[in-house]
Short mmCIF file of C-alpha atoms in Angstrom, two decimals:
data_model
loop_
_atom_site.label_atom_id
_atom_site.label_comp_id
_atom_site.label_asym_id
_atom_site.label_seq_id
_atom_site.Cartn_x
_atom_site.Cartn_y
_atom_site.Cartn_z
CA UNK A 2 -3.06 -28.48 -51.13
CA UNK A 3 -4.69 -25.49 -52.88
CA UNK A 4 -8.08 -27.10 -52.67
CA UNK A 5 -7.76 -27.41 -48.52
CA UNK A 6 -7.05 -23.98 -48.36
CA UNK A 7 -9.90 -23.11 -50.44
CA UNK A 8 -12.23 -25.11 -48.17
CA UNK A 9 -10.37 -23.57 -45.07
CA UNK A 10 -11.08 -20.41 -46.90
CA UNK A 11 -14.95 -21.29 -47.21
CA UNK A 12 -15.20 -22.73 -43.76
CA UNK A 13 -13.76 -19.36 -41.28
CA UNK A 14 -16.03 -17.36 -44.49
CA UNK A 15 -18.75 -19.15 -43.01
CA UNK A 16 -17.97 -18.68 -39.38
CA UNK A 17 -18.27 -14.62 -40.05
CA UNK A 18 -21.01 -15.18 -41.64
CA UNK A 19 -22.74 -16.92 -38.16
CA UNK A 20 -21.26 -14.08 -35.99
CA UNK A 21 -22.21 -11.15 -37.99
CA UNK A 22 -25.96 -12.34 -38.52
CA UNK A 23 -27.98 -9.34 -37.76
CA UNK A 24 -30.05 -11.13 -34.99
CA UNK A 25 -26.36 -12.07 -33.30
CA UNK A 26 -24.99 -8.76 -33.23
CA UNK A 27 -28.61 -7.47 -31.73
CA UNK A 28 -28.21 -10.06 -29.00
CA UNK A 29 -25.01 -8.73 -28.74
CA UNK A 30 -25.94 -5.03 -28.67
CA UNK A 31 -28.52 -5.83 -25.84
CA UNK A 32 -26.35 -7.64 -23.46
CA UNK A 33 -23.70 -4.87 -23.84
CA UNK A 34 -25.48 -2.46 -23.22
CA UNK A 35 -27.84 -3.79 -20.84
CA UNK A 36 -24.77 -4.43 -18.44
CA UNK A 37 -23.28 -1.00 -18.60
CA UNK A 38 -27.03 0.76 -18.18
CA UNK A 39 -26.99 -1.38 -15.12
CA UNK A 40 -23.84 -0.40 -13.86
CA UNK A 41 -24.53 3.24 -13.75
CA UNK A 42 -27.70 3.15 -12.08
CA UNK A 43 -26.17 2.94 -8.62
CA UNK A 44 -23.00 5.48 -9.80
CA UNK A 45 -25.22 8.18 -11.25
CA UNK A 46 -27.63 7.44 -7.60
CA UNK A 47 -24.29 7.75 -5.53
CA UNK A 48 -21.36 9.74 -7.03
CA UNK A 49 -19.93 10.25 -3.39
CA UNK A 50 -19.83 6.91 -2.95
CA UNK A 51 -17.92 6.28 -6.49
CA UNK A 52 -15.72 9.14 -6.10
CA UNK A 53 -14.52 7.03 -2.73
CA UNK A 54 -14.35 3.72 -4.52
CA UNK A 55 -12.63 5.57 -7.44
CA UNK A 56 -9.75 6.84 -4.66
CA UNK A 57 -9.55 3.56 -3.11
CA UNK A 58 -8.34 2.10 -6.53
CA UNK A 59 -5.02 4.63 -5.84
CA UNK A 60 -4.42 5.09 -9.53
CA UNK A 61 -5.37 8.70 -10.05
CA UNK A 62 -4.35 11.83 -8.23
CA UNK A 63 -7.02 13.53 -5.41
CA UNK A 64 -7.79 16.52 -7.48
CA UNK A 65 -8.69 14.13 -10.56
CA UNK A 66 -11.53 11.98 -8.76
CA UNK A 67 -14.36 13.93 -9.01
CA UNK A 68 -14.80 14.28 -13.02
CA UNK A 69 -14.77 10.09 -13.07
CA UNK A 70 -16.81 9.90 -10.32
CA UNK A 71 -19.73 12.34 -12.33
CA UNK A 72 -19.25 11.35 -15.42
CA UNK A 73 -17.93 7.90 -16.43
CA UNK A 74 -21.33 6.30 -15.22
CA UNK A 75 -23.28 8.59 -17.60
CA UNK A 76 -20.77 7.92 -20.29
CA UNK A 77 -21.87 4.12 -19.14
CA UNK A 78 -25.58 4.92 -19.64
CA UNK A 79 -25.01 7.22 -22.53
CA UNK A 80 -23.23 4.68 -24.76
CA UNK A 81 -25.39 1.23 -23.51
CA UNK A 82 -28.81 3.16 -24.37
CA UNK A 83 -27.32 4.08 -28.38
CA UNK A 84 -25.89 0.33 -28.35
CA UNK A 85 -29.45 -1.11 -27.66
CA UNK A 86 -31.08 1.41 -29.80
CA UNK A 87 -28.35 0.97 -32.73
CA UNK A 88 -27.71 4.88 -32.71
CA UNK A 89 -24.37 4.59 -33.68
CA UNK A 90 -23.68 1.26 -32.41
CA UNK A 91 -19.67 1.04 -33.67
CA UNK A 92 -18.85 3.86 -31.67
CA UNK A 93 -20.77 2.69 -28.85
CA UNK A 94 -18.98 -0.44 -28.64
CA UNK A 95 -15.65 1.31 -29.24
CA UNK A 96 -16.34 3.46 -26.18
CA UNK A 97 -17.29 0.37 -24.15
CA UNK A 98 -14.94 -1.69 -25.33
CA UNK A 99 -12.21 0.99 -24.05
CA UNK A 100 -13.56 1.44 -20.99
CA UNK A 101 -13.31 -2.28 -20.31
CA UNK A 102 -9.81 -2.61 -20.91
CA UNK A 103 -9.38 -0.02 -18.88
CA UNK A 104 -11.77 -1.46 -15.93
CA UNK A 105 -9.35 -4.81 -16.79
CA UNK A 106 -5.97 -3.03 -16.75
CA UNK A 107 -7.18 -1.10 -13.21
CA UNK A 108 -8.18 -4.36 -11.49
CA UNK A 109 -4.89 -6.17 -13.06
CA UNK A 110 -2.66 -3.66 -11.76
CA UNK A 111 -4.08 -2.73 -8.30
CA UNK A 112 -4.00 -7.11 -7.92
CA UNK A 113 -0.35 -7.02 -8.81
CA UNK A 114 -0.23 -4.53 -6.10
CA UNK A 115 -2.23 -6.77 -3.71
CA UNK A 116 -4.61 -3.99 -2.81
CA UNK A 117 -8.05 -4.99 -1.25
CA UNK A 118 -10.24 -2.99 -2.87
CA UNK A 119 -14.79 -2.72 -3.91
CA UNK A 120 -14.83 -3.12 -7.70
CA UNK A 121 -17.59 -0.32 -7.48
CA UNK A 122 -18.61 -2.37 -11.08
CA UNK A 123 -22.62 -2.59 -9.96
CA UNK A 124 -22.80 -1.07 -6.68
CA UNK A 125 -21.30 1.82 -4.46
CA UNK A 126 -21.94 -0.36 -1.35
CA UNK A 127 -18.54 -1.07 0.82
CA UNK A 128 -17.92 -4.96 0.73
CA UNK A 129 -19.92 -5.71 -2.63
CA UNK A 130 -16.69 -6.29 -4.59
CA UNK A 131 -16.51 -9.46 -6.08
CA UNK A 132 -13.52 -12.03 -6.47
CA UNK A 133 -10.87 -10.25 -8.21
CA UNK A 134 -10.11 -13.02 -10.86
CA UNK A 135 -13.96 -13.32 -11.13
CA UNK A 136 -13.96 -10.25 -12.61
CA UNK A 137 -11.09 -9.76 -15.08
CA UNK A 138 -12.62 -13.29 -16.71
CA UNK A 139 -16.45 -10.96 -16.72
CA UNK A 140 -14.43 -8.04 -18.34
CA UNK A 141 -12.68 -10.41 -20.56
CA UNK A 142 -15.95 -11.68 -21.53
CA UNK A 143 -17.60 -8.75 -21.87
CA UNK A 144 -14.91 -8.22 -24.73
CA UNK A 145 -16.65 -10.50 -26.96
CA UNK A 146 -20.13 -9.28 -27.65
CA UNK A 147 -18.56 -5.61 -27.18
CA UNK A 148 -15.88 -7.25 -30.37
CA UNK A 149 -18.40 -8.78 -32.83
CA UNK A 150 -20.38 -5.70 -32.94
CA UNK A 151 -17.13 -3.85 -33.21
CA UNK A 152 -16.04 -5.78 -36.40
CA UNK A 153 -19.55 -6.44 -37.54
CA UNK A 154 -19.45 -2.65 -39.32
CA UNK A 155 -16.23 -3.68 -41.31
CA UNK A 156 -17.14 -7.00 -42.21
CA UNK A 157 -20.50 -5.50 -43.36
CA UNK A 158 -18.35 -2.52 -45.05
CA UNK A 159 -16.21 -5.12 -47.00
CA UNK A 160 -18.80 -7.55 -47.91
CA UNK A 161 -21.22 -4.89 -49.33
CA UNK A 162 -18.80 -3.77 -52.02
#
C-alpha cells in the first residue's frame, strides 16, 4: 500500500512538473494576456459605449459607471502587456484572474436574472454579445492558463529550496 502511494506521489510530482515547464507557463502568459490586450482595444477606443454596456449589466449604481468604464480596460491592457513581458507576471495573473471571476459572477447573476444584455467582452458594438453560456465556459477557461501561471511562482518557490 505504501509503495502505490509513493508512485501516486511520483506520478501528480510529475504532472507539476509538465505544467510548470517554463515554455508552458510562457504559452500561458501569451494567451492571457493576448486576450485581455484585445479586449481593451475597443473599450479604451469607446468608453461611452462601455460606460452604456457597463449600465445595461444593472449591477452598479449610475454615479459609479464612469470610473469602470475609463479604467478597467486599461487595467486590461496594463496587466496583459506585464503578463507577456513577465514584469511581474504573478500579480498580473492575480489581477486577471480576479477580474474574470468577476466578468463570470456578472454574467451568472444578470442570467439568473434573465436579462438580455452585450457582454461588451471584445467590442462596444450593440448586438455583438455572444451566447451567454458560451461565455461563462470562455471565462471558465480562461481560468486555467490565468491558474498555472498563478501557482507556477509557488511551485517554483517550494521546489527551489
Amino acid at each position: 500500500i505504501k509503495s502505490n502511494r509513493v508512485e501516486n506521489n511520483r506520478n501528480m510530482f510529475n504532472k507539476k512538473k509538465i505544467i510548470f515547464q517554463p515554455s508552458v507557463v510562457l504559452v500561458c502568459r501569451i494567451i492571457l494576456g493576448s486576450v485581455f490586450i484585445y479586449a481593451s482595444a475597443d473599450k479604451i477606443m469607446h468608453p461611452e459605449a462601455f460606460a452604456s454596456i457597463l449600465y445595461n449589466y444593472q449591477l452598479l449604481p449610475d454615479f459609479l459607471i464612469s470610473s469602470p468604464a475609463l479604467f478597467l480596460p486599461w487595467i486590461e491592457l496594463v496587466a496583459g502587456a506585464f503578463l507577456i513581458a513577465g514584469i511581474f507576471p504573478r500579480g498580473a495573473s492575480f489581477i486577471l484572474n480576479g477580474l474574470l471571476v468577476i466578468f463570470i459572477l456578472a454574467i451568472t447573476f444578470n442570467l439568473i436574472r434573465g436579462l438580455n444584455f452585450d457582454c461588451g467582452c471584445f467590442s462596444t458594438l450593440p448586438g455583438t454579445g455572444s451566447n451567454v453560456y458560451g461565455l461563462l465556459v470562455r471565462d471558465l477557461l480562461l481560468l486555467l492558463p490565468g491558474a498555472v501561471i498563478f501557482l507556477n511562482y509557488n511551485y517554483r518557490r517550494k521546489n527551489e529550496s
